Short mmCIF file of C-alpha atoms in Angstrom, two decimals:
data_model
loop_
_atom_site.label_atom_id
_atom_site.label_comp_id
_atom_site.label_asym_id
_atom_site.label_seq_id
_atom_site.Cartn_x
_atom_site.Cartn_y
_atom_site.Cartn_z
CA UNK A 79 3.71 -71.01 178.76
CA UNK A 80 1.43 -67.99 178.41
CA UNK A 81 3.04 -67.18 175.06
CA UNK A 82 2.69 -70.78 173.88
CA UNK A 83 -0.94 -70.90 175.00
CA UNK A 84 -1.65 -67.66 173.15
CA UNK A 85 -0.04 -69.13 170.04
CA UNK A 86 -2.20 -72.25 170.39
CA UNK A 87 -5.25 -69.97 170.41
CA UNK A 88 -4.28 -67.57 167.64
CA UNK A 89 -2.68 -70.03 165.19
CA UNK A 90 -5.73 -72.32 164.79
CA UNK A 91 -8.03 -69.31 164.46
CA UNK A 92 -5.83 -67.85 161.73
CA UNK A 93 -5.67 -71.24 160.02
CA UNK A 94 -9.47 -71.66 160.09
CA UNK A 95 -10.03 -68.14 158.77
CA UNK A 96 -7.51 -68.80 156.00
CA UNK A 97 -9.16 -72.13 155.10
CA UNK A 98 -12.49 -70.34 154.91
CA UNK A 99 -10.77 -67.90 152.58
CA UNK A 100 -10.07 -70.76 150.17
CA UNK A 101 -13.81 -71.19 149.63
CA UNK A 102 -14.36 -67.45 149.30
CA UNK A 103 -11.48 -67.14 146.87
CA UNK A 104 -12.82 -70.00 144.76
CA UNK A 105 -16.23 -68.35 144.47
CA UNK A 106 -14.68 -65.00 143.54
CA UNK A 107 -12.21 -66.56 141.12
CA UNK A 108 -9.29 -65.22 143.16
CA UNK A 109 -6.39 -67.34 144.38
CA UNK A 110 -6.88 -67.79 148.11
CA UNK A 111 -3.21 -66.88 148.50
CA UNK A 112 -4.12 -63.19 148.26
CA UNK A 113 -6.63 -63.62 151.07
CA UNK A 114 -3.93 -65.28 153.20
CA UNK A 115 -1.74 -62.25 152.52
CA UNK A 116 -4.56 -59.95 153.63
CA UNK A 117 -4.93 -61.94 156.87
CA UNK A 118 -1.23 -61.38 157.54
CA UNK A 119 -1.50 -57.65 156.88
CA UNK A 120 -4.47 -57.43 159.26
CA UNK A 121 -2.49 -59.25 161.95
CA UNK A 122 0.59 -57.07 161.38
CA UNK A 123 1.65 -53.68 162.61
CA UNK A 124 -1.16 -51.81 160.83
CA UNK A 125 -3.85 -54.13 162.16
CA UNK A 126 -3.76 -56.07 165.42
CA UNK A 127 -0.20 -54.92 166.05
CA UNK A 128 1.74 -58.21 165.89
CA UNK A 129 5.09 -56.88 164.74
CA UNK A 130 7.30 -59.00 162.50
CA UNK A 131 10.15 -57.29 160.68
CA UNK A 132 13.00 -59.82 160.63
CA UNK A 133 13.86 -60.34 156.95
CA UNK A 134 16.41 -63.05 157.74
CA UNK A 135 13.83 -65.22 159.54
CA UNK A 136 11.27 -64.46 156.82
CA UNK A 137 13.71 -65.61 154.15
CA UNK A 138 14.48 -68.84 156.02
CA UNK A 139 10.82 -69.66 156.71
CA UNK A 140 9.94 -68.72 153.14
CA UNK A 141 12.50 -71.15 151.74
CA UNK A 142 11.20 -73.89 154.07
CA UNK A 143 7.60 -73.30 152.98
CA UNK A 144 8.62 -73.21 149.31
CA UNK A 145 10.38 -76.55 149.79
CA UNK A 146 7.12 -78.13 150.99
CA UNK A 147 5.15 -76.51 148.16
CA UNK A 148 7.59 -77.83 145.55
CA UNK A 149 7.52 -81.27 147.17
CA UNK A 150 3.73 -81.32 146.89
CA UNK A 151 3.93 -80.17 143.28
CA UNK A 152 6.42 -82.89 142.41
CA UNK A 153 4.45 -85.63 144.17
CA UNK A 154 1.27 -84.71 142.28
CA UNK A 155 2.89 -84.28 138.85
CA UNK A 156 2.31 -87.18 136.47
CA UNK A 157 5.39 -87.95 134.41
CA UNK A 158 3.34 -89.04 131.39
CA UNK A 159 1.71 -85.59 131.36
CA UNK A 160 4.86 -83.53 131.76
CA UNK A 161 7.20 -85.65 129.62
CA UNK A 162 6.04 -84.26 126.24
CA UNK A 163 6.43 -80.68 127.51
CA UNK A 164 9.58 -80.97 129.61
CA UNK A 165 11.67 -79.30 126.90
CA UNK A 166 9.49 -76.20 126.68
CA UNK A 167 9.08 -76.04 130.47
CA UNK A 168 12.86 -76.22 130.93
CA UNK A 169 13.37 -73.49 128.29
CA UNK A 170 10.90 -71.19 130.02
CA UNK A 171 12.53 -71.94 133.39
CA UNK A 172 16.02 -71.02 132.14
CA UNK A 173 16.11 -69.03 128.89
CA UNK A 174 12.78 -67.41 129.74
CA UNK A 175 14.12 -66.36 133.13
CA UNK A 176 17.25 -64.82 131.56
CA UNK A 177 15.20 -62.97 128.92
CA UNK A 178 12.90 -61.63 131.64
CA UNK A 179 15.78 -60.42 133.78
CA UNK A 180 17.55 -58.77 130.85
CA UNK A 181 14.48 -56.94 129.53
CA UNK A 182 13.28 -55.86 132.98
CA UNK A 183 16.72 -54.53 133.84
CA UNK A 184 16.76 -52.38 130.70
CA UNK A 185 13.15 -51.20 131.15
CA UNK A 186 13.54 -50.59 134.87
CA UNK A 187 16.73 -48.58 134.49
CA UNK A 188 16.07 -46.57 131.35
CA UNK A 189 12.27 -46.28 131.27
CA UNK A 190 11.40 -46.22 134.98
CA UNK A 191 14.55 -44.52 136.25
CA UNK A 192 15.47 -47.19 138.79
CA UNK A 193 19.10 -47.51 139.86
CA UNK A 194 20.76 -50.23 137.77
CA UNK A 195 21.18 -52.71 140.61
CA UNK A 196 17.58 -52.18 141.77
CA UNK A 197 16.30 -52.70 138.21
CA UNK A 198 18.38 -55.89 137.97
CA UNK A 199 17.04 -57.21 141.27
CA UNK A 200 13.45 -56.34 140.36
CA UNK A 201 13.80 -58.31 137.16
CA UNK A 202 15.44 -61.21 138.97
CA UNK A 203 12.94 -61.54 141.82
CA UNK A 204 10.02 -61.45 139.38
CA UNK A 205 11.57 -63.62 136.68
CA UNK A 206 10.04 -66.91 137.83
CA UNK A 207 6.41 -67.92 137.97
CA UNK A 208 5.11 -69.04 141.34
CA UNK A 209 4.48 -72.74 141.98
CA UNK A 210 1.88 -72.14 144.71
CA UNK A 211 -0.18 -69.78 142.55
CA UNK A 212 0.09 -71.94 139.43
CA UNK A 213 -0.75 -75.23 141.17
CA UNK A 214 -3.71 -73.79 143.06
CA UNK A 215 -5.27 -71.88 140.14
CA UNK A 216 -4.62 -73.96 137.02
CA UNK A 217 -5.80 -77.28 138.41
CA UNK A 218 -9.31 -75.86 138.57
CA UNK A 219 -9.36 -75.03 134.84
CA UNK A 220 -9.98 -77.78 132.26
CA UNK A 221 -6.98 -77.07 130.04
CA UNK A 222 -5.24 -79.27 127.48
CA UNK A 223 -2.64 -81.44 129.21
CA UNK A 224 0.20 -79.83 127.24
CA UNK A 225 -0.62 -76.31 128.38
CA UNK A 226 -1.24 -77.23 132.01
CA UNK A 227 1.86 -79.41 132.35
CA UNK A 228 4.04 -76.77 130.68
CA UNK A 229 3.01 -74.13 133.19
CA UNK A 230 3.28 -76.50 136.14
CA UNK A 231 6.67 -77.77 134.99
CA UNK A 232 7.96 -74.24 134.45
CA UNK A 233 6.85 -73.08 137.90
CA UNK A 234 8.41 -76.14 139.52
CA UNK A 235 11.74 -75.75 137.74
CA UNK A 236 12.29 -71.99 137.60
CA UNK A 237 12.57 -71.37 141.34
CA UNK A 238 16.05 -72.89 141.37
CA UNK A 239 17.72 -70.55 138.84
CA UNK A 240 15.91 -67.43 140.07
CA UNK A 241 16.98 -68.04 143.68
CA UNK A 242 20.60 -68.50 142.60
CA UNK A 243 20.55 -65.39 140.39
CA UNK A 244 18.99 -63.20 143.10
CA UNK A 245 21.55 -64.40 145.63
CA UNK A 246 24.43 -63.67 143.21
CA UNK A 247 23.04 -60.23 142.29
CA UNK A 248 22.53 -59.33 145.95
CA UNK A 249 26.08 -60.40 146.82
CA UNK A 250 27.44 -58.24 144.00
CA UNK A 251 25.31 -55.30 145.14
CA UNK A 252 26.70 -55.38 148.68
CA UNK A 253 30.30 -55.65 147.48
CA UNK A 254 30.81 -59.42 147.64
CA UNK A 255 30.77 -60.45 143.98
CA UNK A 256 31.43 -64.00 142.86
CA UNK A 257 35.02 -64.47 141.57
CA UNK A 258 35.18 -64.66 137.79
CA UNK A 259 32.57 -62.01 137.11
CA UNK A 260 29.47 -62.81 135.06
CA UNK A 261 31.03 -65.91 133.39
CA UNK A 262 31.97 -67.24 136.81
CA UNK A 263 28.44 -66.67 138.12
CA UNK A 264 26.94 -68.36 135.05
CA UNK A 265 29.17 -71.43 135.45
CA UNK A 266 28.41 -71.64 139.18
CA UNK A 267 24.65 -71.40 138.65
CA UNK A 268 24.71 -74.01 135.89
CA UNK A 269 26.78 -76.36 138.06
CA UNK A 270 24.40 -75.94 140.99
CA UNK A 271 21.36 -76.56 138.79
CA UNK A 272 22.80 -79.67 137.18
CA UNK A 273 24.01 -80.90 140.57
CA UNK A 274 20.56 -80.37 142.12
CA UNK A 275 18.83 -82.21 139.29
CA UNK A 276 21.24 -85.15 139.46
CA UNK A 277 20.89 -85.34 143.23
CA UNK A 278 17.10 -85.26 142.91
CA UNK A 279 17.20 -88.12 140.40
CA UNK A 280 19.52 -90.21 142.59
CA UNK A 281 17.62 -89.69 145.84
CA UNK A 282 14.26 -90.05 144.09
CA UNK A 283 15.21 -93.41 142.59
CA UNK A 284 16.66 -94.55 145.92
CA UNK A 285 13.52 -93.41 147.74
CA UNK A 286 11.27 -95.41 145.43
CA UNK A 287 13.46 -98.50 145.93
CA UNK A 288 13.43 -98.16 149.72
CA UNK A 289 9.78 -97.23 150.28
CA UNK A 290 8.49 -99.98 147.99
CA UNK A 291 10.42 -102.67 149.84
CA UNK A 292 10.24 -101.74 153.51
CA UNK A 293 6.89 -102.45 155.15
CA UNK A 294 5.89 -99.86 157.76
CA UNK A 295 3.65 -100.77 160.74
CA UNK A 296 1.01 -98.12 159.96
CA UNK A 297 -0.38 -96.85 156.67
CA UNK A 298 -0.19 -93.26 157.92
CA UNK A 299 3.61 -93.47 158.07
CA UNK A 300 4.01 -93.83 154.29
CA UNK A 301 2.90 -90.27 153.43
CA UNK A 302 5.15 -88.87 156.17
CA UNK A 303 8.08 -90.95 154.95
CA UNK A 304 7.62 -89.90 151.33
CA UNK A 305 7.37 -86.19 152.14
CA UNK A 306 10.30 -86.41 154.55
CA UNK A 307 12.39 -88.11 151.87
CA UNK A 308 11.63 -85.34 149.38
CA UNK A 309 12.55 -82.64 151.91
CA UNK A 310 15.72 -84.62 152.70
CA UNK A 311 16.80 -83.99 149.12
CA UNK A 312 16.70 -80.25 149.81
CA UNK A 313 18.72 -80.64 153.00
CA UNK A 314 21.38 -82.78 151.36
CA UNK A 315 21.60 -80.37 148.42
CA UNK A 316 22.25 -77.37 150.66
CA UNK A 317 25.06 -79.23 152.42
CA UNK A 318 26.89 -80.00 149.18
CA UNK A 319 26.20 -76.58 147.62
CA UNK A 320 23.86 -77.57 144.80
CA UNK A 321 20.34 -76.34 144.12
CA UNK A 322 18.00 -77.55 146.86
CA UNK A 323 14.85 -76.45 145.03
CA UNK A 324 15.78 -78.41 141.91
CA UNK A 325 16.63 -81.44 144.05
CA UNK A 326 13.38 -81.47 146.04
CA UNK A 327 11.13 -81.04 142.99
CA UNK A 328 12.85 -83.75 140.93
CA UNK A 329 13.05 -86.14 143.90
CA UNK A 330 9.36 -85.63 144.70
CA UNK A 331 8.43 -86.23 141.06
CA UNK A 332 10.24 -89.58 141.16
CA UNK A 333 8.44 -90.53 144.37
CA UNK A 334 5.06 -89.46 143.03
CA UNK A 335 5.47 -91.61 139.93
CA UNK A 336 7.08 -94.56 141.67
CA UNK A 337 3.92 -96.57 142.49
CA UNK A 338 4.59 -96.36 146.20
CA UNK A 339 2.30 -98.03 148.74
CA UNK A 340 -0.60 -95.75 149.71
CA UNK A 341 0.46 -93.31 147.00
CA UNK A 342 -2.98 -91.70 146.88
CA UNK A 343 -2.94 -91.06 150.61
CA UNK A 344 0.59 -89.72 150.17
CA UNK A 345 -0.54 -87.22 147.55
CA UNK A 346 -3.50 -86.15 149.71
CA UNK A 347 -1.21 -85.68 152.70
CA UNK A 348 1.29 -83.71 150.61
CA UNK A 349 -1.53 -81.54 149.26
CA UNK A 350 -2.69 -80.73 152.79
CA UNK A 351 0.88 -79.98 153.84
CA UNK A 352 1.31 -77.77 150.79
CA UNK A 353 -1.79 -75.79 151.73
CA UNK A 354 -0.49 -75.45 155.28
CA UNK A 355 2.81 -74.14 153.95
CA UNK A 356 1.05 -71.69 151.63
CA UNK A 357 -1.16 -70.37 154.40
CA UNK A 358 1.74 -69.92 156.79
CA UNK A 359 3.92 -68.39 154.09
CA UNK A 360 1.47 -65.75 152.91
CA UNK A 361 0.31 -64.85 156.40
CA UNK A 362 3.96 -64.35 157.40
CA UNK A 363 4.69 -62.23 154.32
CA UNK A 364 1.59 -60.16 155.03
CA UNK A 365 2.85 -59.51 158.54
CA UNK A 366 6.26 -58.54 157.13
CA UNK A 367 4.65 -55.96 154.87
CA UNK A 368 4.34 -52.40 156.10
CA UNK A 369 1.36 -50.59 154.52
CA UNK A 370 2.56 -47.31 156.01
CA UNK A 371 5.60 -47.42 153.69
CA UNK A 372 3.52 -47.87 150.54
CA UNK A 373 3.13 -44.44 148.97
CA UNK A 374 1.46 -43.46 145.72
CA UNK A 375 4.92 -43.43 144.09
CA UNK A 376 5.46 -47.05 145.14
CA UNK A 377 2.01 -48.04 143.85
CA UNK A 378 2.56 -46.30 140.51
CA UNK A 379 6.01 -47.86 140.10
CA UNK A 380 4.69 -51.33 140.91
CA UNK A 381 1.78 -51.00 138.47
CA UNK A 382 3.89 -49.63 135.61
CA UNK A 383 6.68 -52.17 136.11
CA UNK A 384 4.10 -54.95 136.27
CA UNK A 385 2.50 -53.61 133.10
CA UNK A 386 5.78 -53.99 131.22
CA UNK A 387 6.44 -57.43 132.71
CA UNK A 388 2.95 -58.78 132.02
CA UNK A 389 2.21 -57.34 128.58
CA UNK A 390 5.67 -57.01 127.03
CA UNK A 391 8.39 -59.03 128.74
CA UNK A 392 6.49 -62.25 129.47
CA UNK A 393 5.06 -62.58 125.92
CA UNK A 394 8.50 -61.95 124.41
CA UNK A 395 10.06 -64.59 126.66
CA UNK A 396 7.33 -67.13 125.79
CA UNK A 397 7.64 -66.52 122.04
CA UNK A 398 11.44 -66.84 122.09
CA UNK A 399 11.18 -70.15 123.97
CA UNK A 400 8.14 -71.61 122.20
CA UNK A 401 9.29 -70.89 118.65
CA UNK A 402 11.48 -74.00 118.75
CA UNK A 403 8.55 -76.28 119.65
CA UNK A 404 5.89 -75.25 117.09
CA UNK A 405 3.40 -74.27 119.76
CA UNK A 406 0.13 -72.83 118.34
CA UNK A 407 -0.28 -69.11 118.88
CA UNK A 408 -3.36 -69.60 121.06
CA UNK A 409 -1.37 -71.71 123.51
CA UNK A 410 1.49 -69.20 123.43
CA UNK A 411 -0.97 -66.43 124.26
CA UNK A 412 -2.32 -68.37 127.23
CA UNK A 413 1.19 -69.26 128.45
CA UNK A 414 2.00 -65.55 128.33
CA UNK A 415 -1.05 -64.52 130.33
CA UNK A 416 -0.82 -67.39 132.84
CA UNK A 417 2.67 -66.56 134.09
CA UNK A 418 1.40 -65.99 137.63
CA UNK A 419 3.61 -64.41 140.27
CA UNK A 420 2.93 -65.02 143.93
CA UNK A 421 4.92 -65.88 147.02
CA UNK A 422 8.26 -66.48 145.29
CA UNK A 423 8.89 -62.85 144.20
CA UNK A 424 7.99 -61.62 147.70
CA UNK A 425 10.27 -64.21 149.32
CA UNK A 426 13.12 -63.32 146.99
CA UNK A 427 12.60 -59.64 147.77
CA UNK A 428 13.59 -60.47 151.36
CA UNK A 429 17.07 -61.55 150.21
CA UNK A 430 18.32 -57.96 149.61
CA UNK A 431 16.55 -56.90 152.83
CA UNK A 432 18.38 -59.59 154.80
CA UNK A 433 21.66 -58.37 153.27
CA UNK A 434 20.81 -54.77 154.37
CA UNK A 435 21.02 -53.45 150.82
CA UNK A 436 20.09 -49.79 150.38
CA UNK A 437 16.58 -49.37 148.97
CA UNK A 438 15.77 -53.03 149.69
CA UNK A 439 12.61 -52.01 151.57
CA UNK A 440 11.50 -50.03 148.53
CA UNK A 441 12.10 -53.03 146.29
CA UNK A 442 10.04 -55.24 148.62
CA UNK A 443 7.14 -52.76 148.60
CA UNK A 444 7.16 -52.43 144.79
CA UNK A 445 7.15 -56.22 144.41
CA UNK A 446 4.31 -56.53 146.93
CA UNK A 447 2.17 -54.03 145.00
CA UNK A 448 2.94 -55.72 141.69
CA UNK A 449 2.12 -59.23 142.96
CA UNK A 450 -1.16 -58.21 144.60
CA UNK A 451 -2.39 -56.11 141.69
CA UNK A 452 -1.57 -58.42 138.82
CA UNK A 453 -2.41 -61.69 140.55
CA UNK A 454 -5.83 -60.20 141.34
CA UNK A 455 -6.22 -59.32 137.65
CA UNK A 456 -4.74 -62.39 135.98
CA UNK A 457 -5.94 -65.29 138.13
CA UNK A 458 -9.72 -64.63 137.92
CA UNK A 459 -9.48 -63.99 134.18
CA UNK A 460 -7.70 -67.26 133.30
CA UNK A 461 -10.88 -69.34 132.71
CA UNK A 462 -12.33 -66.58 130.51
CA UNK A 463 -9.07 -66.19 128.55
CA UNK A 464 -8.81 -69.96 128.07
CA UNK A 465 -12.35 -70.08 126.68
CA UNK A 466 -11.80 -67.13 124.37
CA UNK A 467 -8.68 -68.81 123.02
CA UNK A 468 -10.57 -72.06 122.47
CA UNK A 469 -8.47 -74.04 124.95
CA UNK A 470 -11.30 -75.28 127.19
CA UNK A 471 -13.40 -78.34 126.45
CA UNK A 472 -15.48 -79.29 129.49
CA UNK A 473 -16.88 -82.32 127.74
CA UNK A 474 -13.45 -83.83 127.28
CA UNK A 475 -11.28 -82.66 130.13
CA UNK A 476 -13.64 -82.89 133.11
CA UNK A 477 -15.80 -85.85 132.24
CA UNK A 478 -14.91 -88.03 135.21
CA UNK A 479 -12.93 -87.52 138.38
CA UNK A 480 -11.08 -90.51 139.88
CA UNK A 481 -10.45 -90.67 143.60
CA UNK A 482 -8.87 -94.06 144.33
CA UNK A 483 -8.89 -95.31 147.93
CA UNK A 484 -6.24 -98.05 148.29
CA UNK A 485 -6.90 -101.29 150.17
CA UNK A 486 -3.34 -102.59 150.11
CA UNK A 487 -3.81 -105.56 152.42
CA UNK A 488 -6.40 -106.99 150.03
CA UNK A 489 -4.37 -105.83 146.99
CA UNK A 490 -7.44 -104.03 145.73
CA UNK A 491 -8.42 -100.46 144.94
CA UNK A 492 -11.71 -98.72 145.60
CA UNK A 493 -12.39 -96.02 143.00
CA UNK A 494 -14.89 -93.23 143.31
CA UNK A 495 -15.78 -92.13 139.79
CA UNK A 496 -17.84 -88.97 139.58
CA UNK A 497 -19.68 -88.09 136.38
CA UNK A 498 -19.83 -84.36 135.75
CA UNK A 499 -22.55 -82.53 133.84
CA UNK A 500 -20.41 -82.84 130.71
CA UNK A 501 -19.85 -86.59 130.98
CA UNK A 502 -20.47 -88.57 127.81
CA UNK A 503 -21.48 -91.57 129.93
CA UNK A 504 -24.69 -89.92 131.13
CA UNK A 505 -27.63 -91.74 129.58
CA UNK A 506 -25.79 -95.01 128.94
CA UNK A 507 -26.16 -98.32 130.78
CA UNK A 508 -23.52 -100.01 132.91
CA UNK A 509 -23.32 -103.05 130.67
CA UNK A 510 -21.80 -100.87 127.94
CA UNK A 511 -18.74 -100.16 130.09
CA UNK A 512 -17.25 -103.63 129.62
CA UNK A 513 -15.12 -103.46 132.78
CA UNK A 514 -12.13 -105.82 133.16
CA UNK A 515 -12.63 -109.19 134.84
CA UNK A 516 -12.94 -109.06 138.65
CA UNK A 517 -13.81 -105.34 138.52
CA UNK A 518 -17.29 -104.36 139.59
CA UNK A 519 -19.40 -101.27 140.26
CA UNK A 520 -20.60 -102.00 143.77
CA UNK A 521 -22.67 -98.87 144.47
CA UNK A 522 -24.18 -95.87 142.75
CA UNK A 523 -24.66 -92.68 144.76
CA UNK A 524 -27.34 -90.50 143.15
CA UNK A 525 -28.25 -87.36 145.09
CA UNK A 526 -29.54 -88.71 148.44
CA UNK A 527 -30.03 -92.27 147.16
CA UNK A 528 -27.53 -95.13 147.38
CA UNK A 529 -28.26 -98.37 145.54
CA UNK A 530 -26.61 -101.47 144.08
CA UNK A 531 -26.77 -101.25 140.28
CA UNK A 532 -27.21 -103.93 137.65
CA UNK A 533 -26.28 -104.02 133.98
CA UNK A 534 -29.46 -102.19 132.97
CA UNK A 535 -28.89 -99.24 135.30
CA UNK A 536 -28.85 -95.98 133.30
CA UNK A 537 -26.17 -93.54 134.39
CA UNK A 538 -26.94 -89.88 135.01
CA UNK A 539 -24.84 -86.76 135.29
CA UNK A 540 -23.46 -86.22 138.80
CA UNK A 541 -23.72 -89.92 139.67
CA UNK A 542 -20.91 -91.23 141.83
CA UNK A 543 -19.82 -94.81 141.16
CA UNK A 544 -17.90 -96.95 143.64
CA UNK A 545 -15.74 -99.34 141.64
CA UNK A 546 -13.80 -102.20 143.25
CA UNK A 547 -10.96 -103.79 141.28
CA UNK A 548 -7.72 -105.73 141.89
CA UNK A 549 -4.78 -103.38 142.39
CA UNK A 550 -3.02 -104.61 139.26
CA UNK A 551 -6.15 -103.84 137.18
CA UNK A 552 -6.18 -100.16 138.16
CA UNK A 553 -4.92 -98.88 134.81
CA UNK A 554 -7.32 -101.15 132.92
CA UNK A 555 -10.27 -99.76 134.88
CA UNK A 556 -9.25 -96.17 134.14
CA UNK A 557 -8.61 -97.04 130.48
CA UNK A 558 -12.10 -98.52 130.26
CA UNK A 559 -13.69 -95.24 131.31
CA UNK A 560 -11.33 -93.22 129.12
CA UNK A 561 -12.03 -95.41 126.10
CA UNK A 562 -15.73 -94.69 126.32
CA UNK A 563 -14.94 -90.99 126.62
CA UNK A 564 -12.56 -90.82 123.69
CA UNK A 565 -9.16 -90.07 125.29
CA UNK A 566 -6.93 -90.58 128.34
CA UNK A 567 -7.20 -86.99 129.52
CA UNK A 568 -10.75 -87.41 130.79
CA UNK A 569 -9.92 -88.69 134.23
CA UNK A 570 -7.48 -87.99 136.97
CA UNK A 571 -5.90 -91.25 137.97
CA UNK A 572 -3.50 -89.73 140.46
#
């Protein structure tokens, strides 16, 4: 009981410190994930002395956290946004991964002098972009829908192949290669990917059917049921030897786009769970790290390897994948720079450690240095790079923010529409909106004042409008605001 009581003291304190780090990270332009990692390092052997060095447990907990992160990503991904870019995202998640592994193996072995198997594993563990980093950073930047959805789709899809490749490479390194050699491994990985995707589609469609037709006694049960169903896809996939990460992401995407009851509350719950998973994951990985092992040689190797990966390998992979889709060079440049690495490479670096591969600790340390250094460089610079490339338009992409609050018993939705400083509606009157029948703006919140508007009320930047409408008029209400702003990308109707 003393140990449990201590945990109940330390865990909330760590969580609150980490949550405070989100605000600090936002102000500094850094992903809060790095601050979570720092909290873990401070708690670990070089700080408060909480020792954690079990790579097997770290790998298992890391996979569990990644499952929740991918579930949150799938639930919050709008199919209409990702559909036009699914081809490019899938290419980056497969062909791009293979190109990255191949080039990094050659560079690591011949240019950096790494043993061949270590160079291969370094390329494999860093081949995929990180869903947690991408989701948390990119959603704060007003990017064109095609660019944002490509990066989000890639990060959601590429975990599956990279995990399978790292596992196969580690097995070969410890003397347990897959029968059939490289062709056999390729066939196995492809079969597991296809199987995971098909399972995700089947369970996602079934989940939508079930959750839309079975009334639960409490509204708070719907978010739990939806998230549990998505995680179930991962569990089923692991039992039938197909890709669990592909299954959970695809299943969650189906659920998120299935017009489930209380879907907005479900997405908010999944987002909170995703943050919880990210905090726990990075704190754990920070505790697993051993700063005493990180020498200047390790730092130099991590920086040089990351230099090749960031400025040579990633751009080559993007160009080879994007050339088939006629993507403008500015978008290709941003896709190259925004290939953020985060928790996934560090988690995958625990796979060779758990298998007791020689030099696995060295690989983990190099990956840790690379992730910290280049995430700290790339993430804060993304808004600046996007502006320099002409990909940001505040007036179009952040004009209004929708936050629907469902009232399912009355079959009505309550929208909170916030006008930003760039909103084109500022200075116009309400009567110009021409809302659908039975939809009404019930309140305007302006600084510290709340009042009931009329048709002559002039809107101002930063006003918040409370809009009540029948549930089946939801899309019409959003379209009304979008129409006055010139395009459907101006709001977030999730």
